CSV table of C-alpha atoms and ligand atoms in Angstrom, one decimal:
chain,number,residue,atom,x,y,z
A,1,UNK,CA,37.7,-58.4,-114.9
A,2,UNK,CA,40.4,-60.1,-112.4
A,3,UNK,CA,39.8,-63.4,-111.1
A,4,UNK,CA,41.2,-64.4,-107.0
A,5,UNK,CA,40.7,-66.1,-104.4
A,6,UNK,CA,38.6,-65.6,-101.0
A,7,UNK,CA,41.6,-65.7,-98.7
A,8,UNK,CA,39.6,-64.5,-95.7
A,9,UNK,CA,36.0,-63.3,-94.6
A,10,UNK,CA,35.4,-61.1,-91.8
A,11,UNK,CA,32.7,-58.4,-91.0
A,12,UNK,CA,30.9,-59.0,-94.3
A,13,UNK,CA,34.0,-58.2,-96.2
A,14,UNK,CA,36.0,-60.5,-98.7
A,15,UNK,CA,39.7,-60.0,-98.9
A,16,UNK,CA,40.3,-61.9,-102.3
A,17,UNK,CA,44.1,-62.2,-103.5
A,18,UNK,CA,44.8,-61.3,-106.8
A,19,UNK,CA,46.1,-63.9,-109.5
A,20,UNK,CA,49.1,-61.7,-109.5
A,21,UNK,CA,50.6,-61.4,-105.7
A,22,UNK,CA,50.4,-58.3,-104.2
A,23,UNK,CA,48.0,-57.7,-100.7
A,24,UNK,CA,44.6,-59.4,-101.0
A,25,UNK,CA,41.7,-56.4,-102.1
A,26,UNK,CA,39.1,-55.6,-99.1
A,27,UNK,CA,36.0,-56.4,-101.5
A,28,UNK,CA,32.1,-56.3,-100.8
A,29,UNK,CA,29.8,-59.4,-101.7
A,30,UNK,CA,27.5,-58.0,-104.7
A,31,UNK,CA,23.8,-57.7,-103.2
A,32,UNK,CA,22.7,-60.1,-106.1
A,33,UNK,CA,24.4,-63.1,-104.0
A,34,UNK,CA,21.6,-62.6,-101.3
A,35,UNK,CA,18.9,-62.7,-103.1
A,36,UNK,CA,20.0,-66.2,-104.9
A,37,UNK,CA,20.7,-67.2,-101.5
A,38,UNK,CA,24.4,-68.2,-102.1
A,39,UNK,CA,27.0,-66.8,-100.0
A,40,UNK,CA,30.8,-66.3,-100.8
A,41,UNK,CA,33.3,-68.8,-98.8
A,42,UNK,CA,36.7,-68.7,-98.0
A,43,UNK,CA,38.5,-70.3,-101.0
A,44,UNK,CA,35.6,-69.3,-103.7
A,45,UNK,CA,37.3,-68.5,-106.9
A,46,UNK,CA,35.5,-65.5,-108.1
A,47,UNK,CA,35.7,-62.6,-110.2
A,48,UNK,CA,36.2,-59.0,-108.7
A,49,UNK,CA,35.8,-55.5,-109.6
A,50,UNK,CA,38.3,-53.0,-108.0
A,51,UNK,CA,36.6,-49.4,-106.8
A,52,UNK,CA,38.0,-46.1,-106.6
A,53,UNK,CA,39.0,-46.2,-103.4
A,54,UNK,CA,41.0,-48.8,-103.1
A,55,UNK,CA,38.5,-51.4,-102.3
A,56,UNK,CA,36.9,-54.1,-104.2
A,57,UNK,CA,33.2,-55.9,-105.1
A,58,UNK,CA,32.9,-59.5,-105.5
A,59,UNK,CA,30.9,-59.8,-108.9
A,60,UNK,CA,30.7,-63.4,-109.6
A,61,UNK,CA,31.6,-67.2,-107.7
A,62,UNK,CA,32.8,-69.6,-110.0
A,63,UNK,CA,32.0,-73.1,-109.7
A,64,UNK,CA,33.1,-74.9,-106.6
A,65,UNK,CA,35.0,-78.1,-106.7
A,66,UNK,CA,34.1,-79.0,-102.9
A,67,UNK,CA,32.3,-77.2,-99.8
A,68,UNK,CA,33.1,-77.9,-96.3
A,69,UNK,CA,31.0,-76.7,-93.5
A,70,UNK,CA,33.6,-77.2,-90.8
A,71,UNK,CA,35.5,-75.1,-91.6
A,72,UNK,CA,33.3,-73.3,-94.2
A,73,UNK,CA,36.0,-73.2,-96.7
A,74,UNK,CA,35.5,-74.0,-100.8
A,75,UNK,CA,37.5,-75.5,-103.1
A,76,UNK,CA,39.7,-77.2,-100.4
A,77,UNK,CA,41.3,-80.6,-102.6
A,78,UNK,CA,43.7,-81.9,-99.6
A,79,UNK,CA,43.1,-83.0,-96.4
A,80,UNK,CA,46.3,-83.6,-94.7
A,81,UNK,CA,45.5,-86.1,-92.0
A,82,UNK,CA,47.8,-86.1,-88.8
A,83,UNK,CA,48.2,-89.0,-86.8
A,84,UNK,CA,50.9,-89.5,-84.0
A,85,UNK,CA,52.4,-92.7,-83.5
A,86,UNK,CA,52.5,-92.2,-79.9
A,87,UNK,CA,50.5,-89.7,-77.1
A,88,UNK,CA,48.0,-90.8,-78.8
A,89,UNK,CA,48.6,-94.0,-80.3
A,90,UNK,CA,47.8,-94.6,-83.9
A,91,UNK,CA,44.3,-95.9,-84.1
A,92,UNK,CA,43.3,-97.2,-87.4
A,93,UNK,CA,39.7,-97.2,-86.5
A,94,UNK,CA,39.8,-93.3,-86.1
A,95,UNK,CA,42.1,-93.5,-89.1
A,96,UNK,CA,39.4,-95.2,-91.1
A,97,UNK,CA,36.8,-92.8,-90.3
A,98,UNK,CA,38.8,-89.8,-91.0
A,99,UNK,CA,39.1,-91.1,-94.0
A,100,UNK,CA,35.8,-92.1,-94.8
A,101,UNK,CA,34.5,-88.2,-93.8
A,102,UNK,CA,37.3,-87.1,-96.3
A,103,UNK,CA,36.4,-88.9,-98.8
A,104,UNK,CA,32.7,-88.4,-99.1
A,105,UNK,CA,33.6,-84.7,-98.9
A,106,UNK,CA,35.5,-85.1,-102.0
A,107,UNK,CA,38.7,-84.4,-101.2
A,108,UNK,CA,42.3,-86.2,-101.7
A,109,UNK,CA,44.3,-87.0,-98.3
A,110,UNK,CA,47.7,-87.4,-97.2
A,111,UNK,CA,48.5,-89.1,-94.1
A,112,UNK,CA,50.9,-87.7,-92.2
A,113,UNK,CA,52.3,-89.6,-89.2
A,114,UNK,CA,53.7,-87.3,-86.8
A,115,UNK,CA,56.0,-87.4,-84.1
A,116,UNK,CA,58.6,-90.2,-85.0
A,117,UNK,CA,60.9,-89.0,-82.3
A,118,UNK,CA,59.4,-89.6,-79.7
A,119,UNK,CA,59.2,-93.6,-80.3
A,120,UNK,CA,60.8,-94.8,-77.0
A,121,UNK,CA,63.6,-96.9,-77.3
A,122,UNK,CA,63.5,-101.2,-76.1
A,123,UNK,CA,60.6,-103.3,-77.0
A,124,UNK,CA,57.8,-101.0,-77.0
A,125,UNK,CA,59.2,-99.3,-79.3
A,126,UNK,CA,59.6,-101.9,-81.4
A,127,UNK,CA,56.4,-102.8,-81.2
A,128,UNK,CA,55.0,-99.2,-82.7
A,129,UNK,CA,57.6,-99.3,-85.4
A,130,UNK,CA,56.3,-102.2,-86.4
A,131,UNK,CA,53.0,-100.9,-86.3
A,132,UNK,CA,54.0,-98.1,-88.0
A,133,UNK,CA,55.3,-99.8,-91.0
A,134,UNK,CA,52.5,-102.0,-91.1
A,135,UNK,CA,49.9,-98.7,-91.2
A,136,UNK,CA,52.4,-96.9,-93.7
A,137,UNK,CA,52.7,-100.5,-96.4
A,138,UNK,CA,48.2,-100.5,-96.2
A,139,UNK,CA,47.3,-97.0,-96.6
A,140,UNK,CA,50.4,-96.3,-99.4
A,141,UNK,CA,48.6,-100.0,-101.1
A,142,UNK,CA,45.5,-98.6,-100.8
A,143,UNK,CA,46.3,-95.6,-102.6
A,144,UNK,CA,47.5,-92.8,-99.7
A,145,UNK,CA,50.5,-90.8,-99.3
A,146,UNK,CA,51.7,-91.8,-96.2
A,147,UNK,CA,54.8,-89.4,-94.7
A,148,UNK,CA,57.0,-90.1,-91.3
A,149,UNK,CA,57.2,-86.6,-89.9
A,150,UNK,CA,58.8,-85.4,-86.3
A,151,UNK,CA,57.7,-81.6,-86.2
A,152,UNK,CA,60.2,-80.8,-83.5
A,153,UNK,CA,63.0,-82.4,-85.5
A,154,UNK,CA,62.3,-80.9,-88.7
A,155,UNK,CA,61.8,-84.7,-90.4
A,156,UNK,CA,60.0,-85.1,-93.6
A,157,UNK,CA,58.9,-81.1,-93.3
A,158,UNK,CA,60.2,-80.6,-96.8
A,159,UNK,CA,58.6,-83.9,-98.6
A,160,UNK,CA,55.2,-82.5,-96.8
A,161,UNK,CA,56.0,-78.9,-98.4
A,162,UNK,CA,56.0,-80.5,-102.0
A,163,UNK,CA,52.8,-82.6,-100.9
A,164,UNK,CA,51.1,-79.2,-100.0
A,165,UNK,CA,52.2,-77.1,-102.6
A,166,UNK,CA,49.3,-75.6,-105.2
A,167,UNK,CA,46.4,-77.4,-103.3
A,168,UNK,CA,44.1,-75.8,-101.2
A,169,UNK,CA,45.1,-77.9,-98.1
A,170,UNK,CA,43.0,-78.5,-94.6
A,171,UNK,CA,44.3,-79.9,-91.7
A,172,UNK,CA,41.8,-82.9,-89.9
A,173,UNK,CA,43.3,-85.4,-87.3
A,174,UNK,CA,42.1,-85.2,-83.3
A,175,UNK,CA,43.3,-83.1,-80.8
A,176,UNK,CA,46.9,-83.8,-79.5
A,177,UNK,CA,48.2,-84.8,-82.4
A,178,UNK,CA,50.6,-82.2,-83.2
A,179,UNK,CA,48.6,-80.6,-86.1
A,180,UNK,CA,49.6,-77.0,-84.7
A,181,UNK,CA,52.8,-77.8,-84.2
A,182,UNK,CA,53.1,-79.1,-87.6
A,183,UNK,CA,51.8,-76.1,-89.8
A,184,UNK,CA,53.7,-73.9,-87.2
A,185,UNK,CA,56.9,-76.0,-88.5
A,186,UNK,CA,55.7,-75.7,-91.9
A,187,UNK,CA,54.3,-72.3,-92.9
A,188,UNK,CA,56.6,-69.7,-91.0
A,189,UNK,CA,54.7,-66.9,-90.1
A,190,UNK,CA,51.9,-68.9,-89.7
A,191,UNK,CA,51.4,-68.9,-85.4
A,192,UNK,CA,48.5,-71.3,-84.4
A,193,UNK,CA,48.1,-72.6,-81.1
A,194,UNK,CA,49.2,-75.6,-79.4
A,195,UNK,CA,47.5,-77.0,-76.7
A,196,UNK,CA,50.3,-76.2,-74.5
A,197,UNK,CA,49.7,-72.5,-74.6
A,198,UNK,CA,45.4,-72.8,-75.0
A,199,UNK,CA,46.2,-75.4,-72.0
A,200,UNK,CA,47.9,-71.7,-69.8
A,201,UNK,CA,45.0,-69.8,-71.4
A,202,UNK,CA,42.5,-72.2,-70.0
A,203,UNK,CA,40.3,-72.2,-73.2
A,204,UNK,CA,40.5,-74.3,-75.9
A,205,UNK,CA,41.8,-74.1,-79.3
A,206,UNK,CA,40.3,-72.7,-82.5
A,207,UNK,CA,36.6,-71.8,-80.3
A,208,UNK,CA,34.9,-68.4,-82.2
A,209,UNK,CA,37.6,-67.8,-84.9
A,210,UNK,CA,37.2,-66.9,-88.2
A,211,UNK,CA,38.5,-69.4,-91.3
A,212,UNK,CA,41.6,-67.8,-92.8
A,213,UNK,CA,43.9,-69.1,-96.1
A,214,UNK,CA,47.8,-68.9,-95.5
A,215,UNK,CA,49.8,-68.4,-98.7
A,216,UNK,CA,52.2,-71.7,-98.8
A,217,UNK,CA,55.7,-70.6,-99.8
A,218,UNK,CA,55.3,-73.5,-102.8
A,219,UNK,CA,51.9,-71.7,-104.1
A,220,UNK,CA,48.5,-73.0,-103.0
A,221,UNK,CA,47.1,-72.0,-99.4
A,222,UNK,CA,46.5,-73.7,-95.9
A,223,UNK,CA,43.3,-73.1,-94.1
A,224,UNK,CA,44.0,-72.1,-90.4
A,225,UNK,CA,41.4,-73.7,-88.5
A,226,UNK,CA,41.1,-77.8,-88.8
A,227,UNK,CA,38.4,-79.4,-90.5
A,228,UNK,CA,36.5,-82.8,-89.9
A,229,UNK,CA,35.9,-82.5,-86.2
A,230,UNK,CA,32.6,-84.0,-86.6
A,231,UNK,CA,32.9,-87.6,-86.8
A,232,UNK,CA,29.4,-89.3,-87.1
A,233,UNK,CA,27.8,-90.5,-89.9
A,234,UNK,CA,24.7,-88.2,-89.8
A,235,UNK,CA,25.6,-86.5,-93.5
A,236,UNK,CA,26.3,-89.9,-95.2
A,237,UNK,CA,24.1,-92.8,-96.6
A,238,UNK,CA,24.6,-96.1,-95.4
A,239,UNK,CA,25.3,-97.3,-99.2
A,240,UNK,CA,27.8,-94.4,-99.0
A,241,UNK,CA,30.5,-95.9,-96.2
A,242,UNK,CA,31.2,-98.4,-99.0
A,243,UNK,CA,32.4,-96.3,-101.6
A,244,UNK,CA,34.6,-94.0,-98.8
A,245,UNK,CA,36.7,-97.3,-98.7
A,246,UNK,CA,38.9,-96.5,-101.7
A,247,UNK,CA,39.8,-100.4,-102.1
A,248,UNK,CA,36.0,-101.5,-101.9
A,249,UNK,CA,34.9,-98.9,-104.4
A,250,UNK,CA,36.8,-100.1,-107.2
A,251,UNK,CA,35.8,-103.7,-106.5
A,252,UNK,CA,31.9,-103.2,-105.6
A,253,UNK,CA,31.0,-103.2,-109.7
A,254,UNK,CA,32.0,-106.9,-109.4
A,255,UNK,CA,29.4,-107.5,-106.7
A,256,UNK,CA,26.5,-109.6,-108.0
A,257,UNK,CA,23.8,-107.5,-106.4
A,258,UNK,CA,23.9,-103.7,-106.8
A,259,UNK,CA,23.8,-102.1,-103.8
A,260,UNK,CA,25.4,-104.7,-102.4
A,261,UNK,CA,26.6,-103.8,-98.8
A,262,UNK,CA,29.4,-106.2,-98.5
A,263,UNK,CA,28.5,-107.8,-95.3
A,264,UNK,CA,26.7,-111.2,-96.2
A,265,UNK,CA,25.8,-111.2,-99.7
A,266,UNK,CA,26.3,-114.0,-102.1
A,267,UNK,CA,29.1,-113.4,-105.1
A,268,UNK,CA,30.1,-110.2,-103.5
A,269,UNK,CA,33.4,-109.1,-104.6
A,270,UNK,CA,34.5,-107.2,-101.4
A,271,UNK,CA,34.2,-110.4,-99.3
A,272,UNK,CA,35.9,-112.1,-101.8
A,273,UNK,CA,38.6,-110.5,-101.8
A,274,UNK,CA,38.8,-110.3,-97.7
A,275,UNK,CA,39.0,-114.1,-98.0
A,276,UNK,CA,41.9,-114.0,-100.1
A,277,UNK,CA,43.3,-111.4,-98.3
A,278,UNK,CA,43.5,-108.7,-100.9
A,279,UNK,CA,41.6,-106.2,-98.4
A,280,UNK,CA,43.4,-105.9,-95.0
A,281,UNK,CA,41.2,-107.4,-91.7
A,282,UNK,CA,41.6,-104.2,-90.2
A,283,UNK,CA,39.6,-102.2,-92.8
A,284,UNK,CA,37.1,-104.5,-93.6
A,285,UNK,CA,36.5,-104.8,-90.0
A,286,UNK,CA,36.3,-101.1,-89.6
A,287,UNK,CA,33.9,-101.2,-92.4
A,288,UNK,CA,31.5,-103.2,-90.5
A,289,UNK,CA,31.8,-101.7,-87.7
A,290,UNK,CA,31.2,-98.1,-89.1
A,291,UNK,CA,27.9,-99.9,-90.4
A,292,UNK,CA,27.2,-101.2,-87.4
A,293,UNK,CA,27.2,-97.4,-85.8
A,294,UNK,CA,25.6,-96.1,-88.6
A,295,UNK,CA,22.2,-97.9,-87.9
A,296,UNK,CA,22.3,-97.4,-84.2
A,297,UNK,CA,22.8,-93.9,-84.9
A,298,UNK,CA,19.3,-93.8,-87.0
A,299,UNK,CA,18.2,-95.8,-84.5
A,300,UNK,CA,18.6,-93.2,-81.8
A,301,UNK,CA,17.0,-90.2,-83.7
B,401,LIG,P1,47.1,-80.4,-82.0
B,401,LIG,O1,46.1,-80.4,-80.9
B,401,LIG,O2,46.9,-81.5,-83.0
B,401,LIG,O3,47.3,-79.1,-82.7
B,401,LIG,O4,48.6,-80.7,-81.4
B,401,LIG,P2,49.7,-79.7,-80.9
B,401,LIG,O5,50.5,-79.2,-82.0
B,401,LIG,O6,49.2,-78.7,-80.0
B,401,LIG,O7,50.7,-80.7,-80.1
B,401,LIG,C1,50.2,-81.5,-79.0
B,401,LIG,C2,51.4,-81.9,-78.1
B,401,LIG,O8,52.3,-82.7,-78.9
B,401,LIG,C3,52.3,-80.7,-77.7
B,401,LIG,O9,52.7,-81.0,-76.4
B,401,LIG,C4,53.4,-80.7,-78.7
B,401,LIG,O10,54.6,-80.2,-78.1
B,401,LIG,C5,53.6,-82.2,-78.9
B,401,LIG,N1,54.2,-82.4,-80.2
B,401,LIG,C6,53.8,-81.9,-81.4
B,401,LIG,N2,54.6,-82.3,-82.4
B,401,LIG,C7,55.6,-83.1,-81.9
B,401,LIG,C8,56.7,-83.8,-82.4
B,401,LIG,O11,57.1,-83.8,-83.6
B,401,LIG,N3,57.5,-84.5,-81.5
B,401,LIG,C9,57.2,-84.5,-80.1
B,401,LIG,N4,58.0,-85.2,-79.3
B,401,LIG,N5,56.1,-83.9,-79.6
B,401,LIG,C10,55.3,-83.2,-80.5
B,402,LIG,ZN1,29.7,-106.6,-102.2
């Protein structure tokens, strides 16, 4: 039996694209999948039968790597994070918490600054190159890919294609940002709004569509609708923001007390290293404040 990939899901049907090219087969979900309760996503791996006619059944999922709810999409391993470096300004507290979502969902990230061009010229703009460089030296330390894109110039389009290719990549990063305009740049045929046009329209972006995997030109797939919108901390632990900092998690088996939260223990090996300066103020900082919202947000409900 052939093995694909959920590509799209629409009107109870699963259009899963065959190992071997060709148009994705219009397939039903196997009546079996209701009654366990589990439900075919966008991105499941699975097995499929061809009918007669020309259509398909989905017989089997195989095992998922990851789940998202927003957008419901399985077995997504990248986030690629945008993040202007002007209108809006790079915020590494938004940065941080991006990346804390992302990581607690299990997925890799690459952060993609976008719109270098448009870095005026004088002392401001010295000011957010500096800024820039600063961002792009802590989060490649820490572990990220960090790229300098300009989607209307074409800059670093082709670096970001290799990034992409063979992953099952999401988009996250706030509104404004230039992720349309960026996957527009980058997957031709690929058309999603920017907020210049859903500004005409009068509605916003990305309300009541349906989740949908665009073929990347390298191999792998890019899921049309951005992910991560939802930026509290209702889904995590509070002993989970820890590990979400890539450059705590390694250090936290050091820590004298498990479950240490790294905010006042003795012999704690995150604190010790902010002393020294092996962790960056900034995230550390972001850490504790991310705590800080986390117990006023249990507070609340
Ligand atoms: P999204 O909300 O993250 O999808 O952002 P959009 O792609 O809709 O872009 C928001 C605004 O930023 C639009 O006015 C775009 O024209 C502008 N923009 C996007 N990318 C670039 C870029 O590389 N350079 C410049 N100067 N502006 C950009
Ligand atoms: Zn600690």
């Amino acid at each position: 039996m052939p093995e694909g990939i959920i590509v799209k899901a629409l009107s109870g049907y699963y259009y899963v694209q065959g190992e071997h090219g060709g148009e994705p087969v219009q397939c039903r979900g196997r009546g079996i999948f209701k009654k366990r309760g589990e439900s075919p996503l966008v991105g499941d791996r699975v097995v499929y039968g061809e009918t007669e006619n020309g259509e398909g059944t989905v017989d089997e999922i195989l095992p998922r790597s990851s789940e998202l709810a927003r957008p419901p999409v399985a077995n997504a391993d990248l986030a690629v994070l945008a993040f202007s470096v002007v209108r809006p300004e790079l915020s590494l507290g938004l940065l941080d918490k991006f990346l804390v979502h992302i990581e607690h969902a299990g997925l890799d990230a690459v952060i993609v600054l976008t719109k270098l061009d448009r870095i005026p010229e004088g002392e401001e703009g010295e000011r957010i190159r500096r800024d820039v460089a600063a961002a792009e030296a802590l989060y490649s330390a820490i572990g990220y890919r960090v790229l300098k894109t300009s989607a209307h110039r074409g800059e670093g389009l082709d670096e970001l294609r290799t990034v992409l290719a063979g992953h099952i990549n999401v988009l996250a990063g706030q509104s404004g940002v230039g992720k349309s305009s960026l996957v527009n740049a980058l997957v031709p045929g690929l058309q999603l709004e920017t907020n210049e046009i859903s500004d005409k329209l009068g509605r916003g972006k990305h309300t009541t569509r349906h989740v949908e995997l665009v073929p990347l030109a390298g191999g792998g797939y890019m899921a049309d609708t951005p992910g991560f919108s939802q930026l509290d901390f209702a889904e995590l632990g509070i002993d989970e923001i820890g590990s979400c900092f890539r450059e705590f998690a390694e250090l936290s088996s050091s820590c004298k007390f498990r479950g240490c939260t790294h905010t006042h223990e003795p012999q704690c090996a995150v604190l010790e290293a902010k002393e020294q300066g092996r962790i960056a103020d900034s995230r550390y900082d972001n850490y504790a404040s991310f705590m800080t919202e986390w117990k006023e947000n249990k507070r609340r409900y």
